[in-house]
């Protein structure tokens, strides 16, 4: 009977289902790349997922008068609050890593820090990286009204 019970008792096995999260600091950081110190924040999968959820839950195109939904009247306020909190946390992480706070975007200055997400599209092609000191006014992909 003991042998039969031992055969019936299978060891507990679980399958690990998780997002493969890599520690990005070692990949990005060199002595000239100070932005790599906060790559753990900018490459956070859960933060990106929260942002996508925010976009779904508070869609910018939603018209409460047209669809008769009264709960969506504060979409802009909730979105602004969310971005304000993320920026505050990002500045805190930068401060903790001896980096200056984020400067406001200037339309007539080059974008200094480059960014390499090391991601790929569903077809296997790599997402293009942004090199340092990009003059976005000369890039073909950017159109803006002055």
mmCIF file with all atom_site columns, N, CA and C in Angstrom, residues 6-7 15 35 39 46-47 53 55 86 90 98 118 132 137:
data_model
loop_
_atom_site.group_PDB
_atom_site.id
_atom_site.type_symbol
_atom_site.label_atom_id
_atom_site.label_alt_id
_atom_site.label_comp_id
_atom_site.label_asym_id
_atom_site.label_entity_id
_atom_site.label_seq_id
_atom_site.pdbx_PDB_ins_code
_atom_site.Cartn_x
_atom_site.Cartn_y
_atom_site.Cartn_z
_atom_site.occupancy
_atom_site.B_iso_or_equiv
_atom_site.pdbx_formal_charge
_atom_site.auth_seq_id
_atom_site.auth_comp_id
_atom_site.auth_asym_id
_atom_site.auth_atom_id
_atom_site.pdbx_PDB_model_num
ATOM 1  N N  . UNK A 1 6   ? 2.833  6.118  -2.682  1.00 0.00 ? 6   UNK A N  1
ATOM 2  C CA . UNK A 1 6   ? 3.949  6.913  -3.170  1.00 0.00 ? 6   UNK A CA 1
ATOM 3  C C  . UNK A 1 6   ? 3.866  7.123  -4.679  1.00 0.00 ? 6   UNK A C  1
ATOM 4  N N  . UNK A 1 7   ? 3.364  6.121  -5.390  1.00 0.00 ? 7   UNK A N  1
ATOM 5  C CA . UNK A 1 7   ? 3.215  6.275  -6.832  1.00 0.00 ? 7   UNK A CA 1
ATOM 6  C C  . UNK A 1 7   ? 2.102  7.267  -7.163  1.00 0.00 ? 7   UNK A C  1
ATOM 7  N N  . UNK A 1 15  ? 4.364  25.533 -13.286 1.00 0.00 ? 15  UNK A N  1
ATOM 8  C CA . UNK A 1 15  ? 5.030  26.113 -14.441 1.00 0.00 ? 15  UNK A CA 1
ATOM 9  C C  . UNK A 1 15  ? 5.180  27.603 -14.208 1.00 0.00 ? 15  UNK A C  1
ATOM 10 N N  . UNK A 1 35  ? 22.470 58.044 -18.332 1.00 0.00 ? 35  UNK A N  1
ATOM 11 C CA . UNK A 1 35  ? 21.047 57.727 -18.345 1.00 0.00 ? 35  UNK A CA 1
ATOM 12 C C  . UNK A 1 35  ? 20.799 56.238 -18.091 1.00 0.00 ? 35  UNK A C  1
ATOM 13 N N  . UNK A 1 39  ? 17.768 52.952 -16.161 1.00 0.00 ? 39  UNK A N  1
ATOM 14 C CA . UNK A 1 39  ? 17.160 52.082 -17.167 1.00 0.00 ? 39  UNK A CA 1
ATOM 15 C C  . UNK A 1 39  ? 16.184 51.103 -16.527 1.00 0.00 ? 39  UNK A C  1
ATOM 16 N N  . UNK A 1 46  ? 6.076  46.523 -16.070 1.00 0.00 ? 46  UNK A N  1
ATOM 17 C CA . UNK A 1 46  ? 4.834  46.797 -15.350 1.00 0.00 ? 46  UNK A CA 1
ATOM 18 C C  . UNK A 1 46  ? 4.404  48.256 -15.483 1.00 0.00 ? 46  UNK A C  1
ATOM 19 N N  . UNK A 1 47  ? 5.344  49.169 -15.531 1.00 0.00 ? 47  UNK A N  1
ATOM 20 C CA . UNK A 1 47  ? 4.999  50.575 -15.726 1.00 0.00 ? 47  UNK A CA 1
ATOM 21 C C  . UNK A 1 47  ? 4.407  50.792 -17.117 1.00 0.00 ? 47  UNK A C  1
ATOM 22 N N  . UNK A 1 53  ? -2.929 50.351 -19.697 1.00 0.00 ? 53  UNK A N  1
ATOM 23 C CA . UNK A 1 53  ? -4.216 50.253 -19.009 1.00 0.00 ? 53  UNK A CA 1
ATOM 24 C C  . UNK A 1 53  ? -4.842 51.633 -18.851 1.00 0.00 ? 53  UNK A C  1
ATOM 25 N N  . UNK A 1 55  ? -4.497 54.161 -20.812 1.00 0.00 ? 55  UNK A N  1
ATOM 26 C CA . UNK A 1 55  ? -5.005 54.589 -22.109 1.00 0.00 ? 55  UNK A CA 1
ATOM 27 C C  . UNK A 1 55  ? -6.310 53.887 -22.472 1.00 0.00 ? 55  UNK A C  1
ATOM 28 N N  . UNK A 1 86  ? 4.010  59.885 -12.461 1.00 0.00 ? 86  UNK A N  1
ATOM 29 C CA . UNK A 1 86  ? 5.111  59.149 -13.087 1.00 0.00 ? 86  UNK A CA 1
ATOM 30 C C  . UNK A 1 86  ? 6.343  60.039 -13.209 1.00 0.00 ? 86  UNK A C  1
ATOM 31 N N  . UNK A 1 90  ? 9.940  59.452 -11.536 1.00 0.00 ? 90  UNK A N  1
ATOM 32 C CA . UNK A 1 90  ? 11.129 59.409 -12.388 1.00 0.00 ? 90  UNK A CA 1
ATOM 33 C C  . UNK A 1 90  ? 12.183 60.398 -11.890 1.00 0.00 ? 90  UNK A C  1
ATOM 34 N N  . UNK A 1 98  ? 22.008 60.191 -8.518  1.00 0.00 ? 98  UNK A N  1
ATOM 35 C CA . UNK A 1 98  ? 22.884 61.350 -8.726  1.00 0.00 ? 98  UNK A CA 1
ATOM 36 C C  . UNK A 1 98  ? 22.780 61.925 -10.134 1.00 0.00 ? 98  UNK A C  1
ATOM 37 N N  . UNK A 1 118 ? 16.300 48.248 -27.257 1.00 0.00 ? 118 UNK A N  1
ATOM 38 C CA . UNK A 1 118 ? 16.646 46.848 -27.496 1.00 0.00 ? 118 UNK A CA 1
ATOM 39 C C  . UNK A 1 118 ? 15.393 45.984 -27.551 1.00 0.00 ? 118 UNK A C  1
ATOM 40 N N  . UNK A 1 132 ? 22.565 59.829 -29.717 1.00 0.00 ? 132 UNK A N  1
ATOM 41 C CA . UNK A 1 132 ? 22.735 61.057 -28.943 1.00 0.00 ? 132 UNK A CA 1
ATOM 42 C C  . UNK A 1 132 ? 22.707 62.275 -29.857 1.00 0.00 ? 132 UNK A C  1
ATOM 43 N N  . UNK A 1 137 ? 14.494 68.218 -36.139 1.00 0.00 ? 137 UNK A N  1
ATOM 44 C CA . UNK A 1 137 ? 13.924 69.038 -37.211 1.00 0.00 ? 137 UNK A CA 1
ATOM 45 C C  . UNK A 1 137 ? 14.340 68.527 -38.583 1.00 0.00 ? 137 UNK A C  1
#
